[in-house]
Each structure stands twice: as C-alpha cells, then as structure tokens.
Coordinates of C-alpha atoms and ligand atoms in Angstrom, one line a residue:
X132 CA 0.0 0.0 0.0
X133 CA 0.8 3.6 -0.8
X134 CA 0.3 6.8 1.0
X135 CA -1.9 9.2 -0.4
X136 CA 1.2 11.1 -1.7
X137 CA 4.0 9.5 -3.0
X138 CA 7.4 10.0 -5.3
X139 CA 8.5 7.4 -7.5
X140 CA 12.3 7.3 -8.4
X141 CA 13.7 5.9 -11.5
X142 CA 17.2 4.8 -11.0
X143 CA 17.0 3.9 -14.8
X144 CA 16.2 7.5 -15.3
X145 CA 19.2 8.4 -13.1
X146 CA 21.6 5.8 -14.9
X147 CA 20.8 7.6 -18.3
X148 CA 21.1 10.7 -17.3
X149 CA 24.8 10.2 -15.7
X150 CA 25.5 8.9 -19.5
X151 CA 24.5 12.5 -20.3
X152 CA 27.1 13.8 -18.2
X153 CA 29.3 11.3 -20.0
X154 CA 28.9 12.3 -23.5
X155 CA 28.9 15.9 -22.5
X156 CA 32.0 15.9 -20.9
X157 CA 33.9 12.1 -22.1
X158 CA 37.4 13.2 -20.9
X159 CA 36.1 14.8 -17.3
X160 CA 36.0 12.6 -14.3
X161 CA 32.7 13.2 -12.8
X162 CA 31.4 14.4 -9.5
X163 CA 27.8 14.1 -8.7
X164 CA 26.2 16.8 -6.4
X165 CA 24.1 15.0 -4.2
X166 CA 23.5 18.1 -1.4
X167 CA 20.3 18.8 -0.3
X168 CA 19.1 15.1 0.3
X169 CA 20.1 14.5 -3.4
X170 CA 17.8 17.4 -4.4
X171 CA 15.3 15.8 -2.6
X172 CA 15.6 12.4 -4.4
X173 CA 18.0 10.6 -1.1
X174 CA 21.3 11.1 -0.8
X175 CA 21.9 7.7 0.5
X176 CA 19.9 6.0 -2.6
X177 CA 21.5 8.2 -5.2
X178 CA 24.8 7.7 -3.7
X179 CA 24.4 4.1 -3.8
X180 CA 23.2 4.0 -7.4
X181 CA 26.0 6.1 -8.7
X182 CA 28.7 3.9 -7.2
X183 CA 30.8 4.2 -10.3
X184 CA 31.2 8.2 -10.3
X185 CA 34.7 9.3 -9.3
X186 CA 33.5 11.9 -6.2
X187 CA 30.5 12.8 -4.8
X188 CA 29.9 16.6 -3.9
X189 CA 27.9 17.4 -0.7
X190 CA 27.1 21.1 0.5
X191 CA 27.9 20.3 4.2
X192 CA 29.8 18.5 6.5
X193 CA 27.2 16.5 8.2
X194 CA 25.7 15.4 4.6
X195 CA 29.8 13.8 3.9
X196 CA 29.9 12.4 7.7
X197 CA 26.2 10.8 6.9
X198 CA 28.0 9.2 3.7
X199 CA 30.6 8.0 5.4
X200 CA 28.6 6.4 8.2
X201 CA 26.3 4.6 5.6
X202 CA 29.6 2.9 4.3
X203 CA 30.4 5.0 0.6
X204 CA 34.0 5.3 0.2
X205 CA 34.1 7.4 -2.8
X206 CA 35.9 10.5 -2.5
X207 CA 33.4 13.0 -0.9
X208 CA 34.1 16.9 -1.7
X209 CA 32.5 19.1 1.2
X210 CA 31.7 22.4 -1.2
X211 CA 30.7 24.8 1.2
X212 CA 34.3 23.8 3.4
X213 CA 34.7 23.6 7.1
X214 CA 33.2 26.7 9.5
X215 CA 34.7 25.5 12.8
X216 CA 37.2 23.2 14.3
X217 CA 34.3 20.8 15.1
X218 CA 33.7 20.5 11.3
X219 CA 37.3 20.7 10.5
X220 CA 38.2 17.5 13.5
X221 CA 35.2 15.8 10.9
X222 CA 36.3 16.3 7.7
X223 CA 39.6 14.5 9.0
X224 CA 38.1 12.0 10.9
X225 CA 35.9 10.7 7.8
X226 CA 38.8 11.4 4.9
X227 CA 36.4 14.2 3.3
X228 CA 37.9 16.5 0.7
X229 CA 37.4 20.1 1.8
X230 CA 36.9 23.4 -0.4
X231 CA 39.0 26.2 1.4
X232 CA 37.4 29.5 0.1
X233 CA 38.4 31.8 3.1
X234 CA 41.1 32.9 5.3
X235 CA 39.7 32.3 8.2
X236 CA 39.5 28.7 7.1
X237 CA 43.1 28.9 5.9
X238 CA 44.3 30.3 9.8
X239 CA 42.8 27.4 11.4
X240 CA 44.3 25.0 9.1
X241 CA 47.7 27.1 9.7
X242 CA 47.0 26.2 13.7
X243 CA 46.9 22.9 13.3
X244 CA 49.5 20.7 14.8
X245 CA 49.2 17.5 14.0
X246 CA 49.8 15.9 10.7
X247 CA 46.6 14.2 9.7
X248 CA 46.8 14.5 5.7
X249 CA 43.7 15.3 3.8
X250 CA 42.9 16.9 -0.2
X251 CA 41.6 20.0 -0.7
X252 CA 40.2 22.2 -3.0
X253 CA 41.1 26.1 -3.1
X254 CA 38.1 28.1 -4.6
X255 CA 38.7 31.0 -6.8
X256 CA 35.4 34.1 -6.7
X257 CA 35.1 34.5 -10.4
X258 CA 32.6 37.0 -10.1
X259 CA 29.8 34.8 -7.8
X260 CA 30.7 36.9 -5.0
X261 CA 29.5 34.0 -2.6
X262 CA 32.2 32.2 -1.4
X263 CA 36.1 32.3 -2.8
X264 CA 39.1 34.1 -2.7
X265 CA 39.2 37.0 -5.5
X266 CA 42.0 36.8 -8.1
X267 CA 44.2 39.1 -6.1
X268 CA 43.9 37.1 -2.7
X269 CA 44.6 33.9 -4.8
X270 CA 48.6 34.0 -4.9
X271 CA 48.5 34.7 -1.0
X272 CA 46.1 31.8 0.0
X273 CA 47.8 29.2 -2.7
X274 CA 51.3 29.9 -1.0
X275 CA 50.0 29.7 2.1
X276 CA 48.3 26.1 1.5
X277 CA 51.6 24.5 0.2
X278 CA 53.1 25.1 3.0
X279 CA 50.9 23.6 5.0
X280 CA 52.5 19.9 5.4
X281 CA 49.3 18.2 6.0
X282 CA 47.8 18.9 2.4
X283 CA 47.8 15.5 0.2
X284 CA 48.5 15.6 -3.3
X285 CA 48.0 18.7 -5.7
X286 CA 46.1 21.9 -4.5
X287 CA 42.7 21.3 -6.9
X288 CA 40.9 24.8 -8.0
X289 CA 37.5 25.5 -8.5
X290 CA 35.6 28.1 -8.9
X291 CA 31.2 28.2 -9.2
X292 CA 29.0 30.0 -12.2
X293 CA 26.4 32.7 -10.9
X294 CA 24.4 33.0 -14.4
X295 CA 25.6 30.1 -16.3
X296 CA 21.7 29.1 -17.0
X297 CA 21.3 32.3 -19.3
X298 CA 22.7 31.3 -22.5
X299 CA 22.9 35.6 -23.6
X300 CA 25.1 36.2 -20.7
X301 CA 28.5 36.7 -21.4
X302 CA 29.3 37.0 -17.6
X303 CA 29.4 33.0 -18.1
X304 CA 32.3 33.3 -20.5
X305 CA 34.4 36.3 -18.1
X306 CA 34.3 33.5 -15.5
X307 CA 35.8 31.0 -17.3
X308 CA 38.6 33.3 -18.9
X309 CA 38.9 35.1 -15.4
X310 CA 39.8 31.4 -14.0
X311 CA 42.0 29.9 -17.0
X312 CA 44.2 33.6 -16.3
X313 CA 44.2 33.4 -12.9
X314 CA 45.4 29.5 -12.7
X315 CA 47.7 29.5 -15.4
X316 CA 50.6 30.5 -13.7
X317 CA 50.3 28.0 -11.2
X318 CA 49.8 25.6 -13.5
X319 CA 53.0 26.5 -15.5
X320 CA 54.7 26.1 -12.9
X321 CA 53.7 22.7 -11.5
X322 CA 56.3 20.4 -13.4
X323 CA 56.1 17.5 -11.6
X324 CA 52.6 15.5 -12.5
X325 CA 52.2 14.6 -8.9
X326 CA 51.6 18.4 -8.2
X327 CA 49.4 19.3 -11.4
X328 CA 46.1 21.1 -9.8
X329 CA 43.1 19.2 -11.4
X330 CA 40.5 22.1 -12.2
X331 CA 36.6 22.1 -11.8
X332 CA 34.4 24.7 -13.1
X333 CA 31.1 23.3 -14.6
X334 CA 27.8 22.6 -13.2
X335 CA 24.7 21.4 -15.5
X336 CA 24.4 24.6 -17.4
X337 CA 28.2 24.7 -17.5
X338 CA 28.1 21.3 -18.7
X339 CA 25.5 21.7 -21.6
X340 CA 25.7 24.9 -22.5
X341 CA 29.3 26.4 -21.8
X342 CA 31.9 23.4 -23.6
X343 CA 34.7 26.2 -22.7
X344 CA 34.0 25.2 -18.7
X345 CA 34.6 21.4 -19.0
X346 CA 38.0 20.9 -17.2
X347 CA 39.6 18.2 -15.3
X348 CA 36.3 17.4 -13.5
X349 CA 32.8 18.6 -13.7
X350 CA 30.1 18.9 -10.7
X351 CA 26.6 18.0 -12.4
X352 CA 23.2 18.2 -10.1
X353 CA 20.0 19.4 -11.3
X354 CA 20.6 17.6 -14.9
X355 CA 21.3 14.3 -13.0
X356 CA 17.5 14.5 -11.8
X357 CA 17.0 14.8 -15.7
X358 CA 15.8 18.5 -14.8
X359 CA 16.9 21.2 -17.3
X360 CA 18.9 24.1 -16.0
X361 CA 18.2 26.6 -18.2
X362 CA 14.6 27.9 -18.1
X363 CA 13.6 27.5 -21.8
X364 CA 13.8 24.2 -22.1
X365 CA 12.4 20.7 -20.5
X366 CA 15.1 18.3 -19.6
X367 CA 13.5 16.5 -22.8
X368 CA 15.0 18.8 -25.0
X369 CA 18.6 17.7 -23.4
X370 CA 17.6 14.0 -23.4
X371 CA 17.0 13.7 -20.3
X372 CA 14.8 11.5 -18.4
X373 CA 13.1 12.7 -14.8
X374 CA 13.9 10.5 -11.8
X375 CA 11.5 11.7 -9.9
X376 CA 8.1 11.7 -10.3
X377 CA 5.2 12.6 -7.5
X378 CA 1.9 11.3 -7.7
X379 CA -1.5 10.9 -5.7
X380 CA -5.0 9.8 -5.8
X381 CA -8.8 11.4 -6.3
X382 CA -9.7 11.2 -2.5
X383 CA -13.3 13.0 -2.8
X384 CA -15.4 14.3 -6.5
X385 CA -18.7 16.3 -6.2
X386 CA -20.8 18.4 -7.9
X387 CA -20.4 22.1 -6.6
X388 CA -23.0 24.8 -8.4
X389 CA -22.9 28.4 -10.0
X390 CA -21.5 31.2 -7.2
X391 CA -20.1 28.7 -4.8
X392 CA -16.6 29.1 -3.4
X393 CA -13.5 26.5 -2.9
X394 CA -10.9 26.2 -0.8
X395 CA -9.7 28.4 1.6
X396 CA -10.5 32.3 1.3
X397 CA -12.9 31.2 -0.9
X398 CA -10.3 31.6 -4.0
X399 CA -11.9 30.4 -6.5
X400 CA -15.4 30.8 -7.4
X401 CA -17.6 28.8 -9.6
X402 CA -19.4 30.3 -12.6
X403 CA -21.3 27.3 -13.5
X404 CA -21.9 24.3 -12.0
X405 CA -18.3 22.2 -11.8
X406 CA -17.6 18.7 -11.0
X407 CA -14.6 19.2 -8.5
X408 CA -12.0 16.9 -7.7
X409 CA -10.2 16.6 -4.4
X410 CA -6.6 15.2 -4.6
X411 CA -4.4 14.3 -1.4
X412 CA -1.4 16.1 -1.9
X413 CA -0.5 19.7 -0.5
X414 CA 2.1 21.9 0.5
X415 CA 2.3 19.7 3.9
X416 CA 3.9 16.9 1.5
X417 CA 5.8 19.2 -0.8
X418 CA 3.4 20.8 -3.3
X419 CA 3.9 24.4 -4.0
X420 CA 1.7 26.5 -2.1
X421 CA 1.8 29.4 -4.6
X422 CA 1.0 27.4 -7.6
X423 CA -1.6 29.3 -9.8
X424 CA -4.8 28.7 -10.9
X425 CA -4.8 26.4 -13.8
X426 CA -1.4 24.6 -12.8
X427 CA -1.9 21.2 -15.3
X428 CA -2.8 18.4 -13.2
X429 CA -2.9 15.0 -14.8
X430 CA -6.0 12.9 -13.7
X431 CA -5.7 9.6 -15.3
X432 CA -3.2 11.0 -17.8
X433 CA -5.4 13.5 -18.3
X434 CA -4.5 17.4 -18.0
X435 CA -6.7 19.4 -15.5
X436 CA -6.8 22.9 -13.8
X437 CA -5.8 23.5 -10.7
X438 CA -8.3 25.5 -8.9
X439 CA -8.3 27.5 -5.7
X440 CA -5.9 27.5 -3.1
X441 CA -3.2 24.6 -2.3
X442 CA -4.3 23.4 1.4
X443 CA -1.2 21.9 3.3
X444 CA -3.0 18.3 2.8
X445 CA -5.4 19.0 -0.2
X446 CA -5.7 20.6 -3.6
X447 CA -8.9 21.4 -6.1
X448 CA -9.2 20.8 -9.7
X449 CA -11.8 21.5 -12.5
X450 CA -12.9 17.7 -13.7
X451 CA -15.0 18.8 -16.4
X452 CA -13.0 17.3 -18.6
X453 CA -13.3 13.9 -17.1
X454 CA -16.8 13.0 -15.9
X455 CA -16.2 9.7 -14.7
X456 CA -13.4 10.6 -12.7
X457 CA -13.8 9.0 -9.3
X458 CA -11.9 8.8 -5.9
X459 CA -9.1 6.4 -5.9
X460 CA -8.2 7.4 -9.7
X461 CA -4.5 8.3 -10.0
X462 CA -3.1 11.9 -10.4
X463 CA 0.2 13.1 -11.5
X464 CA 1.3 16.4 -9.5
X465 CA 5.0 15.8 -11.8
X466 CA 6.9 13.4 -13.6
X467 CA 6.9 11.4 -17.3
X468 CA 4.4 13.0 -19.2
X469 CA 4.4 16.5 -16.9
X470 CA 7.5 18.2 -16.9
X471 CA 8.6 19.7 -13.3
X472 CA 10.0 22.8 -15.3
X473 CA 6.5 24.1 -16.6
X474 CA 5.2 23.0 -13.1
X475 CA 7.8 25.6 -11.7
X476 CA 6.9 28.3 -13.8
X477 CA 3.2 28.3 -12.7
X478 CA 4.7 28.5 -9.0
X479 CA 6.8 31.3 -9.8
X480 CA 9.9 29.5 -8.8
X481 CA 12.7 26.7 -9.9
X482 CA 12.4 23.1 -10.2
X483 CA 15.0 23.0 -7.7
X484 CA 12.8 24.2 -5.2
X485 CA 10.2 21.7 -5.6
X486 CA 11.9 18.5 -5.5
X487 CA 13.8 19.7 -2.6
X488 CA 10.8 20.6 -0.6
X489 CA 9.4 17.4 -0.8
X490 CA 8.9 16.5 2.7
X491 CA 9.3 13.0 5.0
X492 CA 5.2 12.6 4.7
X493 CA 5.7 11.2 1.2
X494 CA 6.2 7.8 0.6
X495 CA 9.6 6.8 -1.6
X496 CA 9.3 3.9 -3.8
X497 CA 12.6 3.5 -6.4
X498 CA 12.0 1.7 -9.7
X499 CA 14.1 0.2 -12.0
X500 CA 12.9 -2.4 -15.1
X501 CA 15.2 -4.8 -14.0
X502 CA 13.4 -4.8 -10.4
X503 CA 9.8 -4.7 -9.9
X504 CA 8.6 -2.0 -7.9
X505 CA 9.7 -2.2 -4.7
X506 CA 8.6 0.4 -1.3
X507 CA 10.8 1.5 1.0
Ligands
PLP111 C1 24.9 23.0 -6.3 C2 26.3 23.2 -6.9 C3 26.5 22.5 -8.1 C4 25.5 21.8 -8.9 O1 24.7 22.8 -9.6 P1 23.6 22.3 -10.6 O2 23.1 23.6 -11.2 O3 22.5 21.6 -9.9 O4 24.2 21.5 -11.7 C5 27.9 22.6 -8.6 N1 28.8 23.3 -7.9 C6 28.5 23.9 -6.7 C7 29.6 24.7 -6.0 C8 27.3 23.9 -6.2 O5 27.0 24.5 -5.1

C-alpha cells in the first residue's frame, strides 16, 4: 500500500542521465552533487546508485559524515568547506575533501599541529561573489596552502558560475577566462605531474551549454535529476529523463454549483456548475503552495486545472474534462508525461525548489525495469 502522496524514483532515469554527463563531458571525471538530500531524491539511494562516479559533492559536513557512516567510500568533496574546528576534527576524521574559500578557514588550518593529511580544494570568486578568494587574494592563499605539510597531493581549484543558466550572458564566458588567467601560472609552474592542480568549473548549465567550462572534472546536479537548467527548455530537449516523479489519488469528487466558493478564502469561485476533484497532496507533502490557478494536473493521464488555493493536505481541480473521474483514480502532481519545469513556472519558482521541498510525509518507492517495484 501507498500513501496518499508519493514519489516514484527511476534509478533507470538516473543511470541515463549520468551517460549524459558522460557524453557531454567524455574526458572529465565526474562528480555528482548530491546536497540537499540528493535534491530531494535521497542522498543515501543516489549515492548508492551512482557507485561508479569518481566523487561525490555534498554542501555540508554533516551530509559527507552521513555518507561516510552509511559505508560510501568514494571521495566526498565538502563544497561549502569547514566553518569551525568541530567540522574541520570531521572532515579529517571521515577522509572528506574540503573546499577552502576563506582565510579564516586557511588560519585554522595554519593552527593545526598534528599531521593528519587530507585533499583539498582552493576556490577562486570569479565574479559569484559568494564564497572564494578574489583573483588578487589567490597567490597569497595558494602559498599559504603549500606550506601547509598536511595537504595530500596537488592543490585542486575551483571556482562556481552565478548566471551560467542564461545562455545571452556573457558574464558565463568572463568567468571561465577570469579562471584559465588566474590559474595558469600555477599551472605553468607545476612540473612534476604529482603536483598538477586538477581544475573544476562546470555545473549542469556549464556542462550543456558552456563546452569552454569542462576541465579536469565537472560537478553536475539538477541535470542528474533529468531536470533542465536553463529555463527554456524541458530536460526532454537535453535527453534527459526525470527521476523523480510525485503522484496521488482522487480522495473525494462532487458536484459544486454556480456562485459557490473552494478552498480556503474562498479563492476560486464557480461560474457554473463544476464537478470538482479533491486530490491528497498539498504543501504539507511538498506541493507548491503558490501554484496558480490552472497549474496542469494529470487525472488519469489527463491534464486538468488546478483551482483554488493549495491546502497543506489537499488541492482542487476543474474535472470537467473527465466525468467519470472517481476517488481512488491516479493523479500526477509531476513526472513522465508532466515536466517539473513548466510546473515551476506556474509557481513562480525553480524546479530545484520543488523537489527539494518534498517533505518526510511522502512515501519513496525506487523503480528500475530490471526490479519490480519495490517500497521502502
Ligand atoms: C549545487 C552546486 C553545483 C551543482 O549545480 P547544478 O546547477 O545543480 O548542476 C555545482 N557546484 C557547486 C559549487 C554547487 O553549489
């Protein structure tokens, strides 16, 4: 039996789409970014189906101490670096690869006494302005890190794109040259292949849209999920396929009549009589609450309006264009044949946002062809 609301996620779907990554970028090792939960998908279950990538990238400590716990021995990269000692005692405790991106981070690696080698990745500010040292702090900070004893192997750079998914912007391209100029000195003079920085620039957009940004290793996410990152396209249009996709069921239908109201604050009102449909899903499981009137809902494969407000457990649409709709029938919130992208335009916000805000009400079952449906 299923919950009301559930996600169904297709580690076929996730297979293929790492072989997207692959053709994109043949020569790059690869480094999935599974922060966030795996953008909502599970880290633990993505990680675990994506044995054969060369990293994995987390945002935090805790989410590379969780992978390390649960047995992955992959390199883990810790993007948004160490904050205090506690995180710092971590990172070395569970052999996690660290972004250094500030000098505060670089003084208490400088305090350190005891020898406890890890890897690291220095992170160049191209023009982000999040986190990073600016071109004219880099010399200083790369100096600085080579002589600290305890860093294994070469000093990898980095650096993030800030508009990457707008194909008109030539910021995109002022990154990527700012980055080649900055590194190439270092890189001229690293003779000795055991000291060559490996270099990592691209995310999805990078990857699919920028060729100039894929280096010795790229950092895909959002097109993993087979989620488009640039706004004017479905992840269709990249060959993608989704992993996840969220579903419910008709819980109530009935017949409301001409000047009635739904929901609440009475939101919508009818102007003739309207066989409504009631379907268990909400913002309490992860559905956008500012979805608009006339979001596509399939019922039975079928599209339908959304009408009135989203409830936290509930949501309204217009049947008319399936009478014999009845409770029980299955709806589609996202997924195959309803792309989260156009979803996230009628909520006014990025597919990113909704598959990470799907929350621990919903029900996870993974599918595969080789497997039958299994629930978890
Ligand atoms: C989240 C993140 C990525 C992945 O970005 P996508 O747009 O999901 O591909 C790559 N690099 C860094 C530093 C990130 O924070």
């Amino acid at each position: 039996m299923t919950s009301t609301a559930y996600a169904v996620i297709n580690l076929d779907a996730l297979q293929h789409n790492l072989q997207i990554v692959r053709q994109y970028a043949p020569n790059a090792k690869i480094m999935p970014v599974i922060k966030a939960n795996a953008y909502g998908h599970g880290m633990l279950r993505v990680a675990t189906n994506l044995l054969s990538s060369d990293a994995f990238a987390v945002a935090r400590t805790e989410e590379g101490v969780l992978l390390r716990k649960a047995g992955i021995t992959n390199k883990i990269t810790v993007l948004g670096g160490f904050n205090c000692i506690n995180e710092l005692e971590a990172i070395l405790t569970y052999q996690l690869d660290t972004v250094v991106h500030s000098f505060t981070q670089l003084n208490m690696l400088e305090a350190r006494t005891e020898l406890n080698a890890f890897s690291i990745w220095l992170k160049l500010d191209t023009g982000m302005n999040r986190l990073g040292f600016k071109p004219i702090e880099f010399t200083a900070a790369y100096q600085r890190l080579k002589y600290c004893p305890f860093i294994k192997g070469p000093i990898n750079i980095m650096t993030h794109f800030a508009n990457a998914d707008d194909k008109h912007d030539t910021t995109t391209l002022k990154q990527i040259s700012l980055f080649n100029n900055t590194v190439a000195t270092f890189l001229d003079e690293q003779l000795l292949d055991s000291e060559r920085s490996e270099c990592s620039i691209a995310n999805s957009a990078g990857i699919l849209g920028w060729p100039e940004s894929i280096t010795d290793w790229v950092r895909p996410g959002i097109m993993l999920y087979g989620i488009s990152p640039f706004p004017d396209h479905t992840g269709e249009y990249w060959q993608l396929k989704p992993v996840m996709g969220l579903y419910s069921r008709l819980i109530a239908v009935k017949v409301i009549e001409k000047g009635e109201k739904v929901g609440y604050s009475g939101a919508w009102t009818c102007t003739k009589p309207t066989l409504l449909g009631i379907i268990g899903i909400g913002y309490g499981d992860g559905y956008p609450r500012y979805a608009k009137e006339g979001t596509p809902i399939l019922v039975n494969g079928l599209r339908v309006p959304l009408i009135g407000r989203v409830s936290m457990d509930m949501i309204t649409v217009d049947l008319e264009s399936q009478p014999v709709a009845k409770p029980g029938d299955s709806v589609t919130l996202w997924g195959d044949s309803l792309a989260i992208e156009e979803i996230a335009i009628y909520a006014d916000t990025i597919p990113y946002t909704l598959v990470c805000g799907i929350t621990q009400r919903v029900q996870f079952i993974e599918y595969t062809k080789s497997l039958t449906q299994h629930e978890i």
